[in-house]
Amino acid sequence: MNAQKTNHIAMGVIYLLCAIVLMILVGFIGYIIVTGLPYVNWTFLTTPADSMGMGGGIRDQLFNSLYLLVLTLIISVPLSLGAGIYLAEYAPKNAVTKVIRSAIEVLSSLPSIVIGLFGYLFFVVKMGMGFSVLAGAIALTFFNIPLLTRNCESALEEVPADHRAGGLALGLSRWKTVTKIMLPEAIPGVLTGIILSAGRIFGEAAALIYTSGQSVPAVSYANWNPLSADSFLNPMRPAETLAVHIWKLNTEGLVTNAHQISSGASAVLVIVVLLFNVGARLTGRALKKRLGQ
């Protein structure tokens, strides 16, 4: 068998495996959307959940997921961007840098349930935060930072070295070169990573069971004071998210239509995550085109 025939067979096997994976993915996502979308309507999205009788909607869980997502990004994006800039532009190749990179790899490989238990013991119990949105956001930051840090570092490393050399040749400081030349060029990649990580945060459940909690206290969406106990913006209140609500319905749901609510909530969750991924692709392409890359 000659090399060309061997190459054709190998490529055929690869295409077949890719097709199988694609069919499994499409079948999985399609099943969730087809079975859950009939139960999704405006009332379902804007009605609070009911723990007894008919289970109501997912208004509070959907908002809690979005609110927790925003808080997590507010905490993790500056930290990850700073770490990415340091590793890409300033970090020397020595033992300390190797330890930092190894720590990032270890942190990225930790199961979310482990991070959730750590968050429960340290933030909920030791720090006295209780089950709260803030405790959940900090816990999610722990496994969001490695992903965003690597993304920011890669985006900066993909910028041509001539840009850096040109800035330094013009007499700009290292910091000015990074912030005024390198970072603007890396924004498409950084933004794409942020949007992709947002989808991961939105669908997380295991870490939030032990940090943000499984209850939904009554809140007022007219109260914009985050220091008020009944405000929807209060970061110290418990907040069951959409993913946790789905888990809870399938494990201990007492409502008569738990299956329908779980199917509808799952469809909403999958659709939002898909929108995050599609949005990341479109945003990255639009920015690259706008910047002439």
mmCIF file of C-alpha atoms in Angstrom:
data_model
loop_
_atom_site.group_PDB
_atom_site.id
_atom_site.type_symbol
_atom_site.label_atom_id
_atom_site.label_comp_id
_atom_site.label_asym_id
_atom_site.label_seq_id
_atom_site.Cartn_x
_atom_site.Cartn_y
_atom_site.Cartn_z
ATOM 1 C CA MET A 1 0.000 0.000 0.000
ATOM 2 C CA ASN A 2 1.545 3.286 -1.100
ATOM 3 C CA ALA A 3 1.717 6.459 0.962
ATOM 4 C CA GLN A 4 -1.050 8.224 -0.969
ATOM 5 C CA LYS A 5 -3.549 5.412 -0.398
ATOM 6 C CA THR A 6 -2.607 5.237 3.281
ATOM 7 C CA ASN A 7 -3.161 8.971 3.576
ATOM 8 C CA HIS A 8 -6.628 8.700 1.976
ATOM 9 C CA ILE A 9 -7.627 5.917 4.367
ATOM 10 C CA ALA A 10 -6.360 7.869 7.398
ATOM 11 C CA MET A 11 -8.207 11.006 6.316
ATOM 12 C CA GLY A 12 -11.370 8.983 5.752
ATOM 13 C CA VAL A 13 -11.166 7.536 9.262
ATOM 14 C CA ILE A 14 -10.624 11.027 10.723
ATOM 15 C CA TYR A 15 -13.593 12.460 8.801
ATOM 16 C CA LEU A 16 -15.742 9.519 9.955
ATOM 17 C CA LEU A 17 -14.832 10.041 13.600
ATOM 18 C CA CYS A 18 -15.509 13.785 13.294
ATOM 19 C CA ALA A 19 -18.898 13.038 11.718
ATOM 20 C CA ILE A 20 -19.776 10.651 14.554
ATOM 21 C CA VAL A 21 -18.860 13.257 17.182
ATOM 22 C CA LEU A 22 -20.849 15.898 15.300
ATOM 23 C CA MET A 23 -23.904 13.638 15.067
ATOM 24 C CA ILE A 24 -23.736 12.880 18.793
ATOM 25 C CA LEU A 25 -23.484 16.596 19.595
ATOM 26 C CA VAL A 26 -26.317 17.569 17.250
ATOM 27 C CA GLY A 27 -28.478 14.735 18.548
ATOM 28 C CA PHE A 28 -27.857 15.688 22.174
ATOM 29 C CA ILE A 29 -28.520 19.394 21.693
ATOM 30 C CA GLY A 30 -31.430 18.709 19.351
ATOM 31 C CA TYR A 31 -33.098 16.362 21.828
ATOM 32 C CA ILE A 32 -32.888 18.944 24.635
ATOM 33 C CA ILE A 33 -34.240 21.767 22.477
ATOM 34 C CA VAL A 34 -36.988 19.713 20.808
ATOM 35 C CA THR A 35 -38.265 18.285 24.100
ATOM 36 C CA GLY A 36 -37.960 21.520 26.075
ATOM 37 C CA LEU A 37 -38.786 24.335 23.670
ATOM 38 C CA PRO A 38 -42.576 23.621 23.580
ATOM 39 C CA TYR A 39 -42.736 24.516 27.286
ATOM 40 C CA VAL A 40 -40.866 27.817 26.853
ATOM 41 C CA ASN A 41 -42.946 30.965 26.499
ATOM 42 C CA TRP A 42 -43.008 34.490 27.870
ATOM 43 C CA THR A 43 -44.972 33.427 30.947
ATOM 44 C CA PHE A 44 -42.458 30.673 31.686
ATOM 45 C CA LEU A 45 -39.574 33.153 31.478
ATOM 46 C CA THR A 46 -41.217 35.852 33.604
ATOM 47 C CA THR A 47 -42.995 33.790 36.278
ATOM 48 C CA PRO A 48 -41.327 32.903 39.600
ATOM 49 C CA ALA A 49 -40.904 29.241 40.491
ATOM 50 C CA ASP A 50 -43.452 27.531 42.734
ATOM 51 C CA SER A 51 -42.206 24.745 45.003
ATOM 52 C CA MET A 52 -45.668 23.231 45.387
ATOM 53 C CA GLY A 53 -48.408 22.364 42.892
ATOM 54 C CA MET A 54 -47.545 23.494 39.386
ATOM 55 C CA GLY A 55 -43.922 24.590 39.356
ATOM 56 C CA GLY A 56 -44.222 28.033 37.809
ATOM 57 C CA GLY A 57 -41.451 29.541 35.714
ATOM 58 C CA ILE A 58 -37.758 30.370 35.885
ATOM 59 C CA ARG A 59 -37.708 34.167 36.216
ATOM 60 C CA ASP A 60 -35.588 34.365 39.356
ATOM 61 C CA GLN A 61 -33.254 31.512 38.397
ATOM 62 C CA LEU A 62 -32.599 33.058 34.996
ATOM 63 C CA PHE A 63 -31.840 36.451 36.508
ATOM 64 C CA ASN A 64 -29.638 34.882 39.220
ATOM 65 C CA SER A 65 -27.583 33.123 36.542
ATOM 66 C CA LEU A 66 -27.072 36.370 34.622
ATOM 67 C CA TYR A 67 -26.325 38.369 37.782
ATOM 68 C CA LEU A 68 -23.798 35.811 38.981
ATOM 69 C CA LEU A 69 -22.226 35.789 35.521
ATOM 70 C CA VAL A 70 -21.739 39.557 35.587
ATOM 71 C CA LEU A 71 -20.194 39.518 39.085
ATOM 72 C CA THR A 72 -17.866 36.665 38.167
ATOM 73 C CA LEU A 73 -16.621 38.472 35.062
ATOM 74 C CA ILE A 74 -16.141 41.711 37.018
ATOM 75 C CA ILE A 75 -13.856 39.834 39.418
ATOM 76 C CA SER A 76 -12.076 37.455 37.061
ATOM 77 C CA VAL A 77 -11.474 39.526 33.908
ATOM 78 C CA PRO A 78 -9.116 42.143 35.483
ATOM 79 C CA LEU A 79 -7.194 39.428 37.354
ATOM 80 C CA SER A 80 -6.886 37.219 34.281
ATOM 81 C CA LEU A 81 -5.943 40.109 32.004
ATOM 82 C CA GLY A 82 -3.246 41.234 34.419
ATOM 83 C CA ALA A 83 -1.887 37.691 34.750
ATOM 84 C CA GLY A 84 -1.963 37.214 30.972
ATOM 85 C CA ILE A 85 -0.074 40.469 30.369
ATOM 86 C CA TYR A 86 2.536 39.511 32.963
ATOM 87 C CA LEU A 87 3.099 36.021 31.549
ATOM 88 C CA ALA A 88 3.204 37.193 27.922
ATOM 89 C CA GLU A 89 5.185 40.426 28.275
ATOM 90 C CA TYR A 90 7.086 40.548 31.559
ATOM 91 C CA ALA A 91 7.606 37.072 33.031
ATOM 92 C CA PRO A 92 11.179 35.768 32.637
ATOM 93 C CA LYS A 93 11.776 32.117 31.864
ATOM 94 C CA ASN A 94 12.770 30.844 35.300
ATOM 95 C CA ALA A 95 11.608 28.494 38.040
ATOM 96 C CA VAL A 96 9.092 30.983 39.442
ATOM 97 C CA THR A 97 7.356 31.355 36.086
ATOM 98 C CA LYS A 98 7.253 27.575 35.689
ATOM 99 C CA VAL A 99 5.594 27.276 39.101
ATOM 100 C CA ILE A 100 3.015 29.908 38.137
ATOM 101 C CA ARG A 101 2.202 28.129 34.890
ATOM 102 C CA SER A 102 1.981 24.786 36.663
ATOM 103 C CA ALA A 103 -0.344 26.284 39.281
ATOM 104 C CA ILE A 104 -2.585 27.618 36.506
ATOM 105 C CA GLU A 105 -2.699 24.186 34.865
ATOM 106 C CA VAL A 106 -3.520 22.469 38.160
ATOM 107 C CA LEU A 107 -6.246 24.984 38.938
ATOM 108 C CA SER A 108 -7.794 24.539 35.496
ATOM 109 C CA SER A 109 -7.963 20.758 35.974
ATOM 110 C CA LEU A 110 -9.708 20.822 39.347
ATOM 111 C CA PRO A 111 -13.273 19.451 39.287
ATOM 112 C CA SER A 112 -15.856 22.144 39.922
ATOM 113 C CA ILE A 113 -17.294 20.155 42.835
ATOM 114 C CA VAL A 114 -13.921 20.443 44.615
ATOM 115 C CA ILE A 115 -13.909 24.196 44.097
ATOM 116 C CA GLY A 116 -17.498 24.302 45.362
ATOM 117 C CA LEU A 117 -16.593 22.443 48.560
ATOM 118 C CA PHE A 118 -13.597 24.739 49.090
ATOM 119 C CA GLY A 119 -15.848 27.750 48.551
ATOM 120 C CA TYR A 120 -18.343 26.369 51.046
ATOM 121 C CA LEU A 121 -15.729 25.745 53.755
ATOM 122 C CA PHE A 122 -13.801 28.979 53.265
ATOM 123 C CA PHE A 123 -16.187 31.651 51.984
ATOM 124 C CA VAL A 124 -19.570 30.405 53.213
ATOM 125 C CA VAL A 125 -18.467 29.085 56.626
ATOM 126 C CA LYS A 126 -15.071 30.547 57.531
ATOM 127 C CA MET A 127 -15.584 34.028 56.050
ATOM 128 C CA GLY A 128 -19.215 34.139 57.153
ATOM 129 C CA MET A 129 -20.625 35.027 53.738
ATOM 130 C CA GLY A 130 -23.298 32.362 53.926
ATOM 131 C CA PHE A 131 -24.932 31.076 50.775
ATOM 132 C CA SER A 132 -24.759 34.140 48.557
ATOM 133 C CA VAL A 133 -24.252 35.414 45.038
ATOM 134 C CA LEU A 134 -20.867 36.843 46.027
ATOM 135 C CA ALA A 135 -19.622 33.527 47.430
ATOM 136 C CA GLY A 136 -20.687 31.801 44.227
ATOM 137 C CA ALA A 137 -19.013 34.439 42.045
ATOM 138 C CA ILE A 138 -15.715 34.126 43.917
ATOM 139 C CA ALA A 139 -15.849 30.327 43.693
ATOM 140 C CA LEU A 140 -16.474 30.476 39.946
ATOM 141 C CA THR A 141 -13.573 32.897 39.609
ATOM 142 C CA PHE A 142 -11.186 30.169 40.751
ATOM 143 C CA PHE A 143 -11.759 27.939 37.749
ATOM 144 C CA ASN A 144 -12.500 30.789 35.341
ATOM 145 C CA ILE A 145 -9.139 32.523 35.896
ATOM 146 C CA PRO A 146 -6.969 29.748 34.350
ATOM 147 C CA LEU A 147 -9.031 29.677 31.154
ATOM 148 C CA LEU A 148 -9.069 33.452 30.762
ATOM 149 C CA THR A 149 -5.396 33.822 31.705
ATOM 150 C CA ARG A 150 -4.280 31.356 29.037
ATOM 151 C CA ASN A 151 -6.593 33.035 26.531
ATOM 152 C CA CYS A 152 -5.237 36.529 27.259
ATOM 153 C CA GLU A 153 -1.655 35.273 27.128
ATOM 154 C CA SER A 154 -2.230 33.508 23.800
ATOM 155 C CA ALA A 155 -3.971 36.554 22.320
ATOM 156 C CA LEU A 156 -0.999 38.774 23.220
ATOM 157 C CA GLU A 157 1.533 36.249 21.925
ATOM 158 C CA GLU A 158 -0.265 36.118 18.561
ATOM 159 C CA VAL A 159 0.336 39.832 18.005
ATOM 160 C CA PRO A 160 3.335 40.182 15.638
ATOM 161 C CA ALA A 161 6.592 40.941 17.424
ATOM 162 C CA ASP A 162 7.151 43.876 15.041
ATOM 163 C CA HIS A 163 4.395 45.786 16.825
ATOM 164 C CA ARG A 164 6.248 45.497 20.123
ATOM 165 C CA ALA A 165 9.585 46.371 18.571
ATOM 166 C CA GLY A 166 8.062 49.344 16.764
ATOM 167 C CA GLY A 167 6.576 50.767 19.955
ATOM 168 C CA LEU A 168 9.837 50.422 21.847
ATOM 169 C CA ALA A 169 11.759 51.925 18.921
ATOM 170 C CA LEU A 170 9.530 54.995 19.054
ATOM 171 C CA GLY A 171 10.578 55.539 22.674
ATOM 172 C CA LEU A 172 7.439 54.231 24.349
ATOM 173 C CA SER A 173 7.809 52.574 27.718
ATOM 174 C CA ARG A 174 7.153 48.851 28.042
ATOM 175 C CA TRP A 175 3.813 49.520 29.734
ATOM 176 C CA LYS A 176 2.739 52.060 27.085
ATOM 177 C CA THR A 177 3.685 49.622 24.344
ATOM 178 C CA VAL A 178 1.590 46.880 25.940
ATOM 179 C CA THR A 179 -1.475 49.018 26.686
ATOM 180 C CA LYS A 180 -1.476 51.224 23.596
ATOM 181 C CA ILE A 181 -0.242 48.829 20.892
ATOM 182 C CA MET A 182 -0.248 45.176 21.968
ATOM 183 C CA LEU A 183 -3.491 45.050 23.927
ATOM 184 C CA PRO A 184 -5.696 46.785 21.317
ATOM 185 C CA GLU A 185 -4.440 44.296 18.715
ATOM 186 C CA ALA A 186 -5.221 41.384 21.066
ATOM 187 C CA ILE A 187 -8.724 42.577 21.975
ATOM 188 C CA PRO A 188 -10.568 40.300 19.478
ATOM 189 C CA GLY A 189 -8.977 37.188 20.976
ATOM 190 C CA VAL A 190 -9.429 38.388 24.544
ATOM 191 C CA LEU A 191 -13.074 39.247 23.984
ATOM 192 C CA THR A 192 -13.729 35.893 22.329
ATOM 193 C CA GLY A 193 -12.268 34.124 25.360
ATOM 194 C CA ILE A 194 -14.400 36.188 27.729
ATOM 195 C CA ILE A 195 -17.592 35.322 25.863
ATOM 196 C CA LEU A 196 -16.707 31.620 25.715
ATOM 197 C CA SER A 197 -15.945 31.560 29.439
ATOM 198 C CA ALA A 198 -19.265 33.303 30.049
ATOM 199 C CA GLY A 199 -21.035 30.282 28.557
ATOM 200 C CA ARG A 200 -19.106 28.002 30.909
ATOM 201 C CA ILE A 201 -20.027 30.136 33.916
ATOM 202 C CA PHE A 202 -23.687 30.323 32.929
ATOM 203 C CA GLY A 203 -24.013 26.537 32.770
ATOM 204 C CA GLU A 204 -22.133 25.731 35.978
ATOM 205 C CA ALA A 205 -24.008 23.936 38.747
ATOM 206 C CA ALA A 206 -21.752 21.809 40.974
ATOM 207 C CA ALA A 207 -19.735 24.669 42.458
ATOM 208 C CA LEU A 208 -22.829 26.802 43.035
ATOM 209 C CA ILE A 209 -24.790 24.201 44.998
ATOM 210 C CA TYR A 210 -22.393 24.744 47.912
ATOM 211 C CA THR A 211 -21.798 28.488 47.521
ATOM 212 C CA SER A 212 -24.736 30.425 46.105
ATOM 213 C CA GLY A 213 -27.244 27.956 47.523
ATOM 214 C CA GLN A 214 -30.423 26.236 46.408
ATOM 215 C CA SER A 215 -33.028 28.720 47.598
ATOM 216 C CA VAL A 216 -34.686 31.738 46.012
ATOM 217 C CA PRO A 217 -35.742 34.343 48.590
ATOM 218 C CA ALA A 218 -38.443 36.812 47.603
ATOM 219 C CA VAL A 219 -36.868 39.947 46.150
ATOM 220 C CA SER A 220 -38.179 43.191 44.748
ATOM 221 C CA TYR A 221 -37.119 44.021 41.191
ATOM 222 C CA ALA A 222 -38.111 47.615 41.856
ATOM 223 C CA ASN A 223 -35.561 47.979 44.668
ATOM 224 C CA TRP A 224 -32.240 49.035 43.125
ATOM 225 C CA ASN A 225 -30.410 49.450 46.441
ATOM 226 C CA PRO A 226 -27.849 46.605 46.613
ATOM 227 C CA LEU A 227 -27.536 47.087 50.382
ATOM 228 C CA SER A 228 -31.218 46.344 50.948
ATOM 229 C CA ALA A 229 -32.065 42.801 52.044
ATOM 230 C CA ASP A 230 -34.943 42.426 49.574
ATOM 231 C CA SER A 231 -33.182 44.042 46.597
ATOM 232 C CA PHE A 232 -32.604 41.906 43.526
ATOM 233 C CA LEU A 233 -29.088 43.402 43.349
ATOM 234 C CA ASN A 234 -28.112 42.357 46.887
ATOM 235 C CA PRO A 235 -24.955 40.222 46.422
ATOM 236 C CA MET A 236 -25.259 38.670 49.897
ATOM 237 C CA ARG A 237 -28.552 36.867 49.295
ATOM 238 C CA PRO A 238 -28.866 33.189 48.363
ATOM 239 C CA ALA A 239 -29.429 32.668 44.656
ATOM 240 C CA GLU A 240 -30.421 29.429 42.998
ATOM 241 C CA THR A 241 -29.243 29.534 39.389
ATOM 242 C CA LEU A 242 -30.841 27.977 36.338
ATOM 243 C CA ALA A 243 -28.437 25.018 36.227
ATOM 244 C CA VAL A 244 -28.911 24.315 39.940
ATOM 245 C CA HIS A 245 -32.688 24.586 39.497
ATOM 246 C CA ILE A 246 -32.575 21.919 36.770
ATOM 247 C CA TRP A 247 -30.514 19.631 38.997
ATOM 248 C CA LYS A 248 -32.843 20.180 41.927
ATOM 249 C CA LEU A 249 -35.976 19.468 39.864
ATOM 250 C CA ASN A 250 -34.536 16.160 38.661
ATOM 251 C CA THR A 251 -33.352 15.012 42.091
ATOM 252 C CA GLU A 252 -35.879 16.240 44.628
ATOM 253 C CA GLY A 253 -38.560 18.130 42.700
ATOM 254 C CA LEU A 254 -41.988 17.896 44.341
ATOM 255 C CA VAL A 255 -43.961 19.863 41.777
ATOM 256 C CA THR A 256 -46.352 17.936 39.578
ATOM 257 C CA ASN A 257 -44.863 19.200 36.316
ATOM 258 C CA ALA A 258 -41.183 18.944 37.322
ATOM 259 C CA HIS A 259 -40.278 17.174 34.067
ATOM 260 C CA GLN A 260 -41.798 19.896 31.890
ATOM 261 C CA ILE A 261 -40.113 22.689 33.853
ATOM 262 C CA SER A 262 -36.782 20.862 33.795
ATOM 263 C CA SER A 263 -37.060 20.320 30.025
ATOM 264 C CA GLY A 264 -37.957 23.953 29.379
ATOM 265 C CA ALA A 265 -35.206 25.246 31.654
ATOM 266 C CA SER A 266 -32.681 22.927 29.987
ATOM 267 C CA ALA A 267 -33.683 24.229 26.563
ATOM 268 C CA VAL A 268 -33.226 27.825 27.737
ATOM 269 C CA LEU A 269 -29.843 26.973 29.241
ATOM 270 C CA VAL A 270 -28.595 25.266 26.072
ATOM 271 C CA ILE A 271 -29.857 28.071 23.837
ATOM 272 C CA VAL A 272 -28.145 30.746 25.949
ATOM 273 C CA VAL A 273 -24.845 28.821 25.954
ATOM 274 C CA LEU A 274 -25.092 28.388 22.173
ATOM 275 C CA LEU A 275 -25.723 32.121 21.819
ATOM 276 C CA PHE A 276 -22.588 32.816 23.864
ATOM 277 C CA ASN A 277 -20.521 30.588 21.569
ATOM 278 C CA VAL A 278 -21.981 31.979 18.347
ATOM 279 C CA GLY A 279 -21.621 35.510 19.719
ATOM 280 C CA ALA A 280 -17.950 34.846 20.469
ATOM 281 C CA ARG A 281 -17.301 33.739 16.894
ATOM 282 C CA LEU A 282 -19.161 36.642 15.313
ATOM 283 C CA THR A 283 -17.649 39.222 17.654
ATOM 284 C CA GLY A 284 -14.131 37.955 17.054
ATOM 285 C CA ARG A 285 -14.570 38.037 13.276
ATOM 286 C CA ALA A 286 -16.152 41.483 13.329
ATOM 287 C CA LEU A 287 -13.349 42.951 15.443
ATOM 288 C CA LYS A 288 -10.636 41.344 13.320
ATOM 289 C CA LYS A 289 -12.265 42.719 10.192
ATOM 290 C CA ARG A 290 -12.641 46.158 11.724
ATOM 291 C CA LEU A 291 -9.026 46.231 12.844
ATOM 292 C CA GLY A 292 -7.882 45.029 9.439
ATOM 293 C CA GLN A 293 -6.430 41.732 10.624
#
